[in-house]
Amino acid sequence: MTEQTIIHRPLPRPSEHSARFWSATAEGRFLIQTCSACGQATFYPKVTCPSCGSVDLVDTEASGRGTVFTYTIARRPTHKAFAEAGPYVIAIVELAEGPHVTTNIVDCDPDEVTIGMPVEVTYADTIEGIALPLFHPATTTATTVL
Ligand SMILES: [Zn+2]
C-alpha cells in the first residue's frame, strides 16, 4: 500500500478521449490502449493506432511497472505550486507493456534516480479529484526462476 499525497499543481483536464483513463487512475488502475488490428500498445489515450491507423483500440490495464527511460532533475520550480518542493524528478518511464509515460519519480532522493531503474506507479490525489500517476522505485525486484 502506498501513501497518497494531496498536492496543488497544474492539473490535466480530462477530454472526451482521456476521461476513461482519468476515471481509472481514481480507482488505482493505469489504462493503456492495445490495437486489435496490430497488437501495438499505446499511451496516452488516442483515437487511432499510431502504428497502423486502426480505430479499434481497446482499453487494457497496465501492470503499473516499468523502468526510467530518461529523466531530468528540476532544481528550480517550474510553477509556484512547486516552490516548496525542492529538487524533483521529471521522467519518461517505459512501461513494462512498452508505452512511454511522462511523469515524476517520487519517494526517493532525486540524485539516486538512474536510467533503467525499476519503478512502480503510485497515485497522488489532488483537490479536483484527479489522481495523478507518479512512479516510485520498485519495492520488489523480479525473481530469477531457475
Ligand atoms: Zn495498430
Short mmCIF file of C-alpha atoms and ligand atoms in Angstrom, two decimals:
data_model
loop_
_atom_site.label_atom_id
_atom_site.label_comp_id
_atom_site.label_asym_id
_atom_site.label_seq_id
_atom_site.Cartn_x
_atom_site.Cartn_y
_atom_site.Cartn_z
CA MET A 1 0.00 0.00 0.00
CA THR A 2 1.36 3.36 -0.96
CA GLU A 3 0.79 6.57 0.95
CA GLN A 4 -1.11 9.15 -1.09
CA THR A 5 -0.40 12.85 -1.05
CA ILE A 6 -2.67 15.86 -1.54
CA ILE A 7 -0.95 18.27 -3.90
CA HIS A 8 -1.83 21.56 -5.60
CA ARG A 9 -0.35 21.78 -9.06
CA PRO A 10 -1.47 22.35 -12.63
CA LEU A 11 -3.82 19.50 -13.42
CA PRO A 12 -4.92 17.71 -16.56
CA ARG A 13 -8.36 18.44 -17.92
CA PRO A 14 -9.94 15.17 -19.00
CA SER A 15 -11.17 15.23 -22.58
CA GLU A 16 -13.68 13.06 -24.37
CA HIS A 17 -10.83 10.68 -25.21
CA SER A 18 -8.95 10.72 -21.88
CA ALA A 19 -11.90 10.63 -19.43
CA ARG A 20 -11.77 6.81 -19.11
CA PHE A 21 -8.05 6.99 -18.29
CA TRP A 22 -8.59 9.56 -15.53
CA SER A 23 -11.56 7.65 -14.11
CA ALA A 24 -9.34 4.58 -13.93
CA THR A 25 -6.48 6.37 -12.14
CA ALA A 26 -9.00 7.48 -9.49
CA GLU A 27 -9.60 3.74 -8.94
CA GLY A 28 -5.87 2.95 -8.81
CA ARG A 29 -5.71 1.47 -12.33
CA PHE A 30 -3.45 2.56 -15.19
CA LEU A 31 -5.07 2.11 -18.60
CA ILE A 32 -3.21 1.89 -21.87
CA GLN A 33 -4.74 1.02 -25.22
CA THR A 34 -3.99 -2.04 -27.30
CA CYS A 35 -4.69 -2.11 -31.03
CA SER A 36 -6.92 -5.03 -32.05
CA ALA A 37 -5.52 -4.90 -35.60
CA CYS A 38 -1.75 -4.95 -34.99
CA GLY A 39 -1.33 -5.55 -31.24
CA GLN A 40 0.57 -2.29 -30.62
CA ALA A 41 0.19 -0.96 -27.04
CA THR A 42 -0.04 2.82 -26.79
CA PHE A 43 -0.30 5.64 -24.29
CA TYR A 44 -1.68 8.47 -23.99
CA PRO A 45 -5.32 7.87 -24.97
CA LYS A 46 -5.74 8.16 -28.73
CA VAL A 47 -8.44 7.75 -31.36
CA THR A 48 -6.26 5.86 -33.85
CA CYS A 49 -3.37 3.43 -33.53
CA PRO A 50 -0.06 5.28 -34.09
CA SER A 51 1.34 2.13 -35.70
CA CYS A 52 -1.33 1.11 -38.24
CA GLY A 53 -4.06 3.77 -38.12
CA SER A 54 -6.81 1.42 -36.93
CA VAL A 55 -9.55 2.92 -34.79
CA ASP A 56 -10.05 -0.40 -32.98
CA LEU A 57 -8.18 0.44 -29.77
CA VAL A 58 -9.13 -1.46 -26.63
CA ASP A 59 -8.51 -0.25 -23.08
CA THR A 60 -6.06 -2.55 -21.31
CA GLU A 61 -4.96 -2.37 -17.67
CA ALA A 62 -1.20 -1.97 -17.45
CA SER A 63 0.87 -3.63 -14.73
CA GLY A 64 2.00 -0.29 -13.32
CA ARG A 65 5.61 -1.42 -13.56
CA GLY A 66 8.31 0.00 -15.76
CA THR A 67 11.78 1.47 -15.91
CA VAL A 68 13.14 5.00 -16.09
CA PHE A 69 13.78 5.65 -19.80
CA THR A 70 15.20 9.14 -19.19
CA TYR A 71 14.86 11.93 -16.66
CA THR A 72 15.93 15.37 -15.55
CA ILE A 73 16.07 16.96 -12.12
CA ALA A 74 14.22 20.28 -11.81
CA ARG A 75 16.22 22.27 -9.27
CA ARG A 76 14.26 25.49 -9.77
CA PRO A 77 10.47 25.41 -9.51
CA THR A 78 8.72 25.49 -12.88
CA HIS A 79 5.45 26.66 -11.27
CA LYS A 80 4.62 28.35 -7.95
CA ALA A 81 2.96 25.12 -6.80
CA PHE A 82 6.44 23.59 -6.78
CA ALA A 83 8.14 26.44 -4.90
CA GLU A 84 8.50 24.39 -1.72
CA ALA A 85 9.02 21.07 -3.44
CA GLY A 86 12.79 21.26 -3.65
CA PRO A 87 14.51 19.42 -6.48
CA TYR A 88 12.17 16.94 -8.16
CA VAL A 89 12.45 14.45 -10.97
CA ILE A 90 10.65 14.79 -14.30
CA ALA A 91 10.95 11.48 -16.10
CA ILE A 92 9.83 9.40 -19.00
CA VAL A 93 9.01 5.92 -17.77
CA GLU A 94 8.88 2.99 -20.17
CA LEU A 95 6.02 0.79 -19.03
CA ALA A 96 6.56 -2.98 -18.98
CA GLU A 97 3.98 -3.10 -21.79
CA GLY A 98 6.08 -0.72 -23.92
CA PRO A 99 4.46 2.72 -23.97
CA HIS A 100 6.26 5.74 -22.50
CA VAL A 101 4.73 7.98 -19.82
CA THR A 102 5.88 11.47 -18.81
CA THR A 103 5.70 11.63 -15.02
CA ASN A 104 7.56 12.37 -11.80
CA ILE A 105 9.71 9.95 -9.81
CA VAL A 106 8.77 10.33 -6.15
CA ASP A 107 9.61 8.84 -2.75
CA CYS A 108 13.35 8.85 -3.36
CA ASP A 109 16.32 11.23 -3.45
CA PRO A 110 16.41 12.77 -6.96
CA ASP A 111 20.15 12.13 -7.12
CA GLU A 112 19.51 8.38 -6.71
CA VAL A 113 17.39 8.11 -9.87
CA THR A 114 19.12 6.30 -12.72
CA ILE A 115 18.21 5.37 -16.27
CA GLY A 116 16.90 1.80 -16.27
CA MET A 117 15.81 1.94 -12.61
CA PRO A 118 12.74 -0.26 -11.97
CA VAL A 119 9.74 1.80 -10.88
CA GLU A 120 6.11 1.26 -9.94
CA VAL A 121 3.11 3.53 -10.27
CA THR A 122 1.54 5.30 -7.32
CA TYR A 123 -1.36 7.72 -7.39
CA ALA A 124 -1.36 11.23 -5.91
CA ASP A 125 -4.82 12.57 -5.10
CA THR A 126 -5.49 16.20 -5.95
CA ILE A 127 -8.04 18.75 -4.78
CA GLU A 128 -10.01 18.38 -8.01
CA GLY A 129 -10.35 14.62 -7.71
CA ILE A 130 -7.77 13.82 -10.36
CA ALA A 131 -5.41 11.02 -9.30
CA LEU A 132 -2.03 11.68 -10.89
CA PRO A 133 0.01 8.61 -11.81
CA LEU A 134 3.52 9.09 -10.45
CA PHE A 135 6.25 6.49 -10.10
CA HIS A 136 8.49 5.45 -7.22
CA PRO A 137 11.38 2.97 -7.04
CA ALA A 138 10.09 -0.60 -7.30
CA THR A 139 9.72 -2.20 -3.89
CA THR A 140 10.44 -5.66 -5.18
CA THR A 141 12.66 -6.88 -7.94
CA ALA A 142 11.99 -9.67 -10.34
CA THR A 143 12.95 -13.08 -9.04
CA THR A 144 15.03 -15.27 -11.25
CA VAL A 145 13.40 -18.66 -11.69
CA LEU A 146 15.91 -21.43 -12.31
ZN ZN B 1 -2.48 -0.90 -34.85
#
